[in-house]
Amino acid sequence: MLPLNVGIMTVIALGSVCMREHFHTERYIFPVGYEVTRRYLSTINPSVEVVYHCTILDGGDGPKFQIVPADTPERPVIAGTATGAWSSMR
């Protein structure tokens, strides 16, 4: 069943629900190991689209959101929120 294309994203793994504090809210669940890919403009060459691999990691005291661009895999971005991770992509 996986990978599964959902809109602009491809779900690679659903991850595991963690019942610890900060891994869920009233509105969201942040499953550890959840992985998706999506295409977006490169931060190196903005005229080219690349694949971004996004993963929710276990940060111990809460989830960490990792984004790895295909054109610069040696420079992953990790932040405490998904918005923070995407905001750092420049």
PDB file of C-alpha atoms in Angstrom:
ATOM      1  CA  MET A   1       0.000   0.000   0.000  1.00  0.00           C
ATOM      2  CA  LEU A   2       2.952   2.362   0.606  1.00  0.00           C
ATOM      3  CA  PRO A   3       4.328   4.468  -0.942  1.00  0.00           C
ATOM      4  CA  LEU A   4       1.054   6.314  -1.478  1.00  0.00           C
ATOM      5  CA  ASN A   5       0.642   9.513  -3.487  1.00  0.00           C
ATOM      6  CA  VAL A   6      -1.512  12.022  -1.621  1.00  0.00           C
ATOM      7  CA  GLY A   7      -1.802  15.300  -3.469  1.00  0.00           C
ATOM      8  CA  ILE A   8       1.666  16.829  -3.835  1.00  0.00           C
ATOM      9  CA  MET A   9       3.226  14.413  -1.345  1.00  0.00           C
ATOM     10  CA  THR A  10       4.181  10.756  -1.387  1.00  0.00           C
ATOM     11  CA  VAL A  11       3.763   8.985   1.949  1.00  0.00           C
ATOM     12  CA  ILE A  12       6.672   6.598   2.472  1.00  0.00           C
ATOM     13  CA  ALA A  13       5.992   5.470   6.073  1.00  0.00           C
ATOM     14  CA  LEU A  14       3.210   6.150   8.574  1.00  0.00           C
ATOM     15  CA  GLY A  15       5.452   5.951  11.637  1.00  0.00           C
ATOM     16  CA  SER A  16       4.384   5.006  15.159  1.00  0.00           C
ATOM     17  CA  VAL A  17       2.148   6.961  17.503  1.00  0.00           C
ATOM     18  CA  CYS A  18       4.061   8.040  20.598  1.00  0.00           C
ATOM     19  CA  MET A  19       1.920   8.673  23.675  1.00  0.00           C
ATOM     20  CA  ARG A  20       4.515  10.868  25.381  1.00  0.00           C
ATOM     21  CA  GLU A  21       3.815  14.535  25.966  1.00  0.00           C
ATOM     22  CA  HIS A  22       4.428  16.877  23.004  1.00  0.00           C
ATOM     23  CA  PHE A  23       4.035  14.110  20.387  1.00  0.00           C
ATOM     24  CA  HIS A  24       0.324  14.924  20.037  1.00  0.00           C
ATOM     25  CA  THR A  25      -2.069  17.815  20.594  1.00  0.00           C
ATOM     26  CA  GLU A  26      -5.835  18.164  20.420  1.00  0.00           C
ATOM     27  CA  ARG A  27      -5.453  18.811  16.687  1.00  0.00           C
ATOM     28  CA  TYR A  28      -2.342  16.899  15.558  1.00  0.00           C
ATOM     29  CA  ILE A  29      -0.493  13.629  15.978  1.00  0.00           C
ATOM     30  CA  PHE A  30       3.244  13.539  15.230  1.00  0.00           C
ATOM     31  CA  PRO A  31       4.058   9.850  14.626  1.00  0.00           C
ATOM     32  CA  VAL A  32       7.753   9.050  15.023  1.00  0.00           C
ATOM     33  CA  GLY A  33       9.107   7.665  11.773  1.00  0.00           C
ATOM     34  CA  TYR A  34       6.468   9.315   9.573  1.00  0.00           C
ATOM     35  CA  GLU A  35       8.095   9.968   6.192  1.00  0.00           C
ATOM     36  CA  VAL A  36       6.944  11.816   3.107  1.00  0.00           C
ATOM     37  CA  THR A  37       8.599  13.177   0.013  1.00  0.00           C
ATOM     38  CA  ARG A  38       7.593  16.147  -2.072  1.00  0.00           C
ATOM     39  CA  ARG A  39       8.966  18.100  -4.986  1.00  0.00           C
ATOM     40  CA  TYR A  40       9.780  21.755  -4.502  1.00  0.00           C
ATOM     41  CA  LEU A  41      12.150  24.340  -5.917  1.00  0.00           C
ATOM     42  CA  SER A  42      15.812  23.851  -5.106  1.00  0.00           C
ATOM     43  CA  THR A  43      17.505  26.223  -2.668  1.00  0.00           C
ATOM     44  CA  ILE A  44      20.674  25.881  -4.777  1.00  0.00           C
ATOM     45  CA  ASN A  45      19.139  26.396  -8.225  1.00  0.00           C
ATOM     46  CA  PRO A  46      15.610  27.895  -7.920  1.00  0.00           C
ATOM     47  CA  SER A  47      14.795  27.082 -11.542  1.00  0.00           C
ATOM     48  CA  VAL A  48      14.958  23.326 -10.802  1.00  0.00           C
ATOM     49  CA  GLU A  49      12.622  21.183  -8.711  1.00  0.00           C
ATOM     50  CA  VAL A  50      14.146  18.596  -6.364  1.00  0.00           C
ATOM     51  CA  VAL A  51      12.734  15.975  -4.015  1.00  0.00           C
ATOM     52  CA  TYR A  52      12.609  16.840  -0.309  1.00  0.00           C
ATOM     53  CA  HIS A  53      12.506  13.916   2.144  1.00  0.00           C
ATOM     54  CA  CYS A  54      10.635  14.865   5.324  1.00  0.00           C
ATOM     55  CA  THR A  55      10.727  12.753   8.506  1.00  0.00           C
ATOM     56  CA  ILE A  56       9.429  13.088  12.054  1.00  0.00           C
ATOM     57  CA  LEU A  57      12.175  12.051  14.484  1.00  0.00           C
ATOM     58  CA  ASP A  58      12.097  11.255  18.204  1.00  0.00           C
ATOM     59  CA  GLY A  59      13.787  14.260  19.768  1.00  0.00           C
ATOM     60  CA  GLY A  60      13.459  12.856  23.285  1.00  0.00           C
ATOM     61  CA  ASP A  61      11.439  15.712  24.766  1.00  0.00           C
ATOM     62  CA  GLY A  62       9.300  16.091  21.626  1.00  0.00           C
ATOM     63  CA  PRO A  63       9.227  15.516  17.900  1.00  0.00           C
ATOM     64  CA  LYS A  64      11.911  16.879  15.599  1.00  0.00           C
ATOM     65  CA  PHE A  65      11.101  17.609  11.982  1.00  0.00           C
ATOM     66  CA  GLN A  66      13.839  16.791   9.478  1.00  0.00           C
ATOM     67  CA  ILE A  67      13.945  17.875   5.843  1.00  0.00           C
ATOM     68  CA  VAL A  68      16.634  16.532   3.514  1.00  0.00           C
ATOM     69  CA  PRO A  69      16.870  18.107   0.038  1.00  0.00           C
ATOM     70  CA  ALA A  70      17.986  15.677  -2.680  1.00  0.00           C
ATOM     71  CA  ASP A  71      20.488  18.187  -4.064  1.00  0.00           C
ATOM     72  CA  THR A  72      22.164  18.820  -0.668  1.00  0.00           C
ATOM     73  CA  PRO A  73      21.674  15.664   1.434  1.00  0.00           C
ATOM     74  CA  GLU A  74      24.702  16.586   3.549  1.00  0.00           C
ATOM     75  CA  ARG A  75      22.762  19.617   4.879  1.00  0.00           C
ATOM     76  CA  PRO A  76      19.561  18.351   6.523  1.00  0.00           C
ATOM     77  CA  VAL A  77      17.385  20.853   8.362  1.00  0.00           C
ATOM     78  CA  ILE A  78      16.047  19.799  11.767  1.00  0.00           C
ATOM     79  CA  ALA A  79      13.653  21.901  13.848  1.00  0.00           C
ATOM     80  CA  GLY A  80      11.148  21.546  16.665  1.00  0.00           C
ATOM     81  CA  THR A  81       8.200  22.305  14.367  1.00  0.00           C
ATOM     82  CA  ALA A  82       7.410  21.526  10.748  1.00  0.00           C
ATOM     83  CA  THR A  83       6.938  25.248  10.106  1.00  0.00           C
ATOM     84  CA  GLY A  84      10.334  25.940  11.654  1.00  0.00           C
ATOM     85  CA  ALA A  85      12.004  23.345   9.445  1.00  0.00           C
ATOM     86  CA  TRP A  86      10.428  24.685   6.244  1.00  0.00           C
ATOM     87  CA  SER A  87      11.162  28.283   7.275  1.00  0.00           C
ATOM     88  CA  SER A  88      14.862  27.357   7.509  1.00  0.00           C
ATOM     89  CA  MET A  89      14.922  26.107   3.916  1.00  0.00           C
ATOM     90  CA  ARG A  90      16.679  28.966   2.136  1.00  0.00           C
TER      91      ARG A  90
END
